[in-house]
Short mmCIF file of C-alpha atoms in Angstrom, two decimals:
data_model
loop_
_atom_site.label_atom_id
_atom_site.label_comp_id
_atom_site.label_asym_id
_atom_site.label_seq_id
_atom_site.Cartn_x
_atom_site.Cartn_y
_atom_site.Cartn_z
CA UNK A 632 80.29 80.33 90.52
CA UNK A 633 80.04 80.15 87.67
CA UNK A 634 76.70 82.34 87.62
CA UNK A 635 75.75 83.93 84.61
CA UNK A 636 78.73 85.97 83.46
CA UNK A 637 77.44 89.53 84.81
CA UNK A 638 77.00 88.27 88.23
CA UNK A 639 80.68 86.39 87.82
CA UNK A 640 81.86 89.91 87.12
CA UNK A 641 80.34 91.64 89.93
CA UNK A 642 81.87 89.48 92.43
CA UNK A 643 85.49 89.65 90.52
CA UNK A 644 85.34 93.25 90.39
CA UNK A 645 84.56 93.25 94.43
CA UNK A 646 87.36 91.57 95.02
CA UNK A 647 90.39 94.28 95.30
CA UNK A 648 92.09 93.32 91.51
CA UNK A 649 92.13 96.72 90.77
CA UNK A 650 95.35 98.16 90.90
CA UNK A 651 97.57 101.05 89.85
CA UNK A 652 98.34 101.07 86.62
CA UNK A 653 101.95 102.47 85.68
CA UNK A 654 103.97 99.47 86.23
CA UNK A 655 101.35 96.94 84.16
CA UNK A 656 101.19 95.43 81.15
CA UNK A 657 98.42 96.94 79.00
CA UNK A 658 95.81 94.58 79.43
CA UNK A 659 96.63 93.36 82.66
CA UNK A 660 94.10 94.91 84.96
CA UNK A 661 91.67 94.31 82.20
CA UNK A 662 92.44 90.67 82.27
CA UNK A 663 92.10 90.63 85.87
CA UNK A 664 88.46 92.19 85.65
CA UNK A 665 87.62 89.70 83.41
CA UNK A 666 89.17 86.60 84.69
CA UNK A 667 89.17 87.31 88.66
CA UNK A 668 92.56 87.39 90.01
CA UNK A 669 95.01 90.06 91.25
CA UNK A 670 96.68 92.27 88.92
CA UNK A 671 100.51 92.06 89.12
CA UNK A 672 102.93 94.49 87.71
CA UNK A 673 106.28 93.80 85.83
CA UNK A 674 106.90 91.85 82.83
CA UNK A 675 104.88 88.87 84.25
CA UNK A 676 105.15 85.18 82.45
CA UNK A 677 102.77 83.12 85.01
CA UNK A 678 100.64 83.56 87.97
CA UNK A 679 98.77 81.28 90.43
CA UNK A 680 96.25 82.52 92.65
CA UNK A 681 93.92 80.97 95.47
CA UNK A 682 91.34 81.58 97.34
CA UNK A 683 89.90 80.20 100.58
CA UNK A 684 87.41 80.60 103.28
CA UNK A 685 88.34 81.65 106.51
CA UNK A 686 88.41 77.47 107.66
CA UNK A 687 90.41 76.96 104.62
CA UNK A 688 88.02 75.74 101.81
CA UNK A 689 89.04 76.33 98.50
CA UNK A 690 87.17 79.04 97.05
CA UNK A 691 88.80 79.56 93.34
CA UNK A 692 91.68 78.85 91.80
CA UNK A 693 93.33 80.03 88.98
CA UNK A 694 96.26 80.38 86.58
CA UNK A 695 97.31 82.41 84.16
CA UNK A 696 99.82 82.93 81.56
CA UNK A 697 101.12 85.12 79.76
CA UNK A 698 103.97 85.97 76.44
CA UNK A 699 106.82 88.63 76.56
CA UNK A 700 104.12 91.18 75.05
CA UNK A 701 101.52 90.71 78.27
CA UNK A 702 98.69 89.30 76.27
CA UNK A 703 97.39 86.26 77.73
CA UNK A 704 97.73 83.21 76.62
CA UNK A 705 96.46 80.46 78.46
CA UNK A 706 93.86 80.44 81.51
CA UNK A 707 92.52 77.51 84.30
CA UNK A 708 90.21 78.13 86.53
CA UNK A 709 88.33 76.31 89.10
CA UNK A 710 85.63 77.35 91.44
CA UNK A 711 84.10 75.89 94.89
CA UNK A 712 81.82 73.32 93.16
CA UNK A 713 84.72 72.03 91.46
CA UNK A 714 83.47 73.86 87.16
CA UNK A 715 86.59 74.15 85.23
CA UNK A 716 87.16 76.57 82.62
CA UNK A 717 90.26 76.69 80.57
CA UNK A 718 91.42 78.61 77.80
CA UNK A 719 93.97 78.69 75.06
CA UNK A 720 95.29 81.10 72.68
CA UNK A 721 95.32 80.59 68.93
CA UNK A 722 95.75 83.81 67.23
CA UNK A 723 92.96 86.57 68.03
CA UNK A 724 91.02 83.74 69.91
CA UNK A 725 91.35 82.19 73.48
CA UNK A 726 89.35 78.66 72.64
CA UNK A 727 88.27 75.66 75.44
CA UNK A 728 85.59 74.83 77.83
CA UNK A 729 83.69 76.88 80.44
CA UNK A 730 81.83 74.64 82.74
CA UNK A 731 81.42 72.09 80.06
CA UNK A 732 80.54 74.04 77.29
CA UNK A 733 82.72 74.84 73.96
CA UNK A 734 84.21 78.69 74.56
CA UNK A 735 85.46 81.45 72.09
CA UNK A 736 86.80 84.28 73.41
CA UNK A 737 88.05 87.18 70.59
CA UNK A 738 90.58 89.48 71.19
CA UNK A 739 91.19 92.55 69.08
CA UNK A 740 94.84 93.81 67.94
CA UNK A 741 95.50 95.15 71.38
CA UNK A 742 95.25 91.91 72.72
CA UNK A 743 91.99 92.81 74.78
CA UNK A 744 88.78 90.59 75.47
CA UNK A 745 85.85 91.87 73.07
CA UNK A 746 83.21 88.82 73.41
CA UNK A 747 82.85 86.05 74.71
CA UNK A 748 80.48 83.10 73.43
CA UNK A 749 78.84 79.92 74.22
CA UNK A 750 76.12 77.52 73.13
CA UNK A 751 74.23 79.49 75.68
CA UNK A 752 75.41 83.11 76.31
CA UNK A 753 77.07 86.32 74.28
CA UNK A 754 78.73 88.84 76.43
CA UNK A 755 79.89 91.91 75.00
CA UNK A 756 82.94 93.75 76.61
CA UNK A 757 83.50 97.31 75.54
CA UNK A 758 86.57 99.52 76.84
CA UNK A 759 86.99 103.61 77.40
CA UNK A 760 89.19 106.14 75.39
CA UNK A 761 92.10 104.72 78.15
CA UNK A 762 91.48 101.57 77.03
CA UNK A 763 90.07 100.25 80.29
CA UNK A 764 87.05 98.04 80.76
CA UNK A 765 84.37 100.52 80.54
CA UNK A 766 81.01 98.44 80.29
CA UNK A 767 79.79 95.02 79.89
CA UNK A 768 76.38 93.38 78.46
CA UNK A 769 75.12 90.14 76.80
CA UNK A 770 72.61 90.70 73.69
CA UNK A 771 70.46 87.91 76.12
CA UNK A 772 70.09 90.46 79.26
CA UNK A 773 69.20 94.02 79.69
CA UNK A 774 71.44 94.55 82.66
CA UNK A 775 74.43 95.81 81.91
CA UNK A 776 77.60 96.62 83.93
CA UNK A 777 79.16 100.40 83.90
CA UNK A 778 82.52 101.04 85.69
CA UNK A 779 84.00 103.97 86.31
CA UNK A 780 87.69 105.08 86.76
CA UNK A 781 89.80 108.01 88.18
CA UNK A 782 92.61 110.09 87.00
CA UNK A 783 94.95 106.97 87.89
CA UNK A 784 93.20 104.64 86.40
CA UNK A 785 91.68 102.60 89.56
CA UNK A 786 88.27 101.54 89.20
CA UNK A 787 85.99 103.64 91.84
CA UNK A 788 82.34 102.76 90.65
CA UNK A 789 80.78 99.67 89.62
CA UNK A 790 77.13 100.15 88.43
CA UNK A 791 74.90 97.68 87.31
CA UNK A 792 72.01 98.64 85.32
CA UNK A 793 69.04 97.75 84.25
CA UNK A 794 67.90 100.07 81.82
CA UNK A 795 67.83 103.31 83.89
CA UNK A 796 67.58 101.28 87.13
CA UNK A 797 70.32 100.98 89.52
CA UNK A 798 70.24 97.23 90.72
CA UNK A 799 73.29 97.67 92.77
CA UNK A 800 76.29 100.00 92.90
CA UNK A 801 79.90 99.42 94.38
CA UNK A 802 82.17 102.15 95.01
CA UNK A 803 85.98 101.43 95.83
CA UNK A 804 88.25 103.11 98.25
CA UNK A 805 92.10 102.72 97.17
CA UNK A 806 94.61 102.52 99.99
CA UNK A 807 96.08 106.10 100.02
CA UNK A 808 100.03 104.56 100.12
CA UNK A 809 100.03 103.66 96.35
CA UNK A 810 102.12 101.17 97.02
CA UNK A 811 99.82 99.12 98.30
CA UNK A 812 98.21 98.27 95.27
CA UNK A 813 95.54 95.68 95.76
CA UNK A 814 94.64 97.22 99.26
CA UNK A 815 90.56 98.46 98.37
CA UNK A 816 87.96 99.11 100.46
CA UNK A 817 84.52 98.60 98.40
CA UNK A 818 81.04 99.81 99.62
CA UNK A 819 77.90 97.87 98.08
CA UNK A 820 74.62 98.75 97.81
CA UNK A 821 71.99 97.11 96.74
CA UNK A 822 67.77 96.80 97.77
CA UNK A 823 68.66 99.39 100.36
CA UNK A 824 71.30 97.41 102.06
CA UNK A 825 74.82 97.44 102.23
CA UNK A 826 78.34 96.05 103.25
CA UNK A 827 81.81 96.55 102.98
CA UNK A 828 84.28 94.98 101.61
CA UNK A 829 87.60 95.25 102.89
CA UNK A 830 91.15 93.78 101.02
CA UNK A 831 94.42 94.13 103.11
CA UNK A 832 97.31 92.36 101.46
CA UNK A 833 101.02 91.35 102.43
CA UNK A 834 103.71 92.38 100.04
CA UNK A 835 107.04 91.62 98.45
CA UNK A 836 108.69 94.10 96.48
CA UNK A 837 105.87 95.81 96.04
CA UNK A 838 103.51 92.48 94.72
CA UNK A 839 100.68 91.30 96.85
CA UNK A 840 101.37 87.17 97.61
CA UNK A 841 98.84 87.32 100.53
CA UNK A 842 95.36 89.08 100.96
CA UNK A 843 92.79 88.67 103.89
CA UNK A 844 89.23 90.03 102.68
CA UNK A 845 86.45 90.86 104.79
CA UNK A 846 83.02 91.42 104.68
CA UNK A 847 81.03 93.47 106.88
CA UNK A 848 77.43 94.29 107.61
CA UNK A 849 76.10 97.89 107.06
CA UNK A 850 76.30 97.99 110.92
CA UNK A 851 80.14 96.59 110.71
CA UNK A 852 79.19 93.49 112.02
CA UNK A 853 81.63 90.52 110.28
CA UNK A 854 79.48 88.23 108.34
CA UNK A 855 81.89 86.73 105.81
CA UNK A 856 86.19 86.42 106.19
CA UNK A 857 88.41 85.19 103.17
CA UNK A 858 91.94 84.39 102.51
CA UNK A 859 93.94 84.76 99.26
CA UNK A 860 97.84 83.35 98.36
CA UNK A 861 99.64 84.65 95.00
CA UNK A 862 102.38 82.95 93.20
CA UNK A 863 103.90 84.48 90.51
CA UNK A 864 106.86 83.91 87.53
CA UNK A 865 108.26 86.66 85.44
CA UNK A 866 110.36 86.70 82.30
#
């Protein structure tokens, strides 16, 4: 990080921050799509959230915040190589830097992410009749992303496109105790390979403050392990 946007978003949306959806804010696991941390229920004001490797490098970092309503308003974020981007809210806009360029991001009057533009990229985020994330492309790139819900709301597909090609697909696995929200197992394919990745987390009250996350080969040997810690404030 920070790729180009898409591929930012297919590594968030690998990462277990799906979650179940009746105790959330509106936006909240739309936010988390978008902005790469765990979705956490209740009437949430702040949270921090890290990531390491399994030797304890910092990975990403970020923190969010959030009014009474559960739109966002302000976000940090820091990745391995040490790119910063923060936003503010000033009305229907989140403004600041990404990586060291200017940043707009419009919401609409649901308080939801609709674009996102710099000196250098437009990305384009459209949402379903639920009002979930449902697909999202940049005016510069014919790849798009497709994702795909169930009856619950928990994202189960991930497709990315390129016109009618399949580049890569990622199907998710929900933990069948729904309490366990954040616990996903995700399969992805792509140029005939695959691997799994698995998200366990510890919980408090029902809120995720610790996740392992591994990945394994297609022949379930362990090729990548990751660590993740939660903080979070409510009102």
């Amino acid at each position: 990080m920070k790729h180009p946007l898409l591929l930012v978003m297919a590594m968030a949306l690998l990462s277990g921050c799906d979650n179940k959806s009746a105790d959330f804010s509106p936006q909240m696991k739309n936010y988390a799509y978008l902005y790469q941390f765990e979705a956490i229920p209740g009437n949430v004001k702040s949270t921090h959230q890290r990531l390491f490797s399994a030797d304890g490098t910092p990975l990403f970092d970020v923190d969010i915040a959030f009014d009474q309503q559960g739109c966002v308003t302000h976000v940090k974020s820091i990745d391995k190589a040490g790119e910063i981007t923060e936003v503010s809210r000033s009305g229907d806009q989140l403004t600041g830097t990404e990586n060291g360029q200017d940043v707009v991001v419009t919401l609409n009057k649901q308080c939801a992410v609709i674009k996102k533009v710099t000196p250098t990229m437009a990305v384009d985020i459209a949402y379903n009749a639920q009002g979930w994330v449902d697909q999202i492309s940049s005016p510069a790139s014919d790849v798009k992303f497709h994702l795909t819900y169930n009856r619950a709301g928990d994202m189960t597909l991930l497709s990315i496109m390129k016109g009618d090609e399949t580049l890569s697909r990622a199907s998710a696995v929900h933990d069948a105790d729904v309490k366990k929200i954040s616990d996903v197992i995700t399969t992805v394919q792509r140029n005939n390979q695959s691997k799994t990745v698995s998200t366990a987390c510890k919980y408090k009250n029902d809120v995720p403050y610790y996740c392992d996350t591994l990945t394994t080969d297609a022949d379930g040997k362990l090729i990548d392990k990751q660590y993740g810690t939660i903080e979070v404030t409510y009102y």
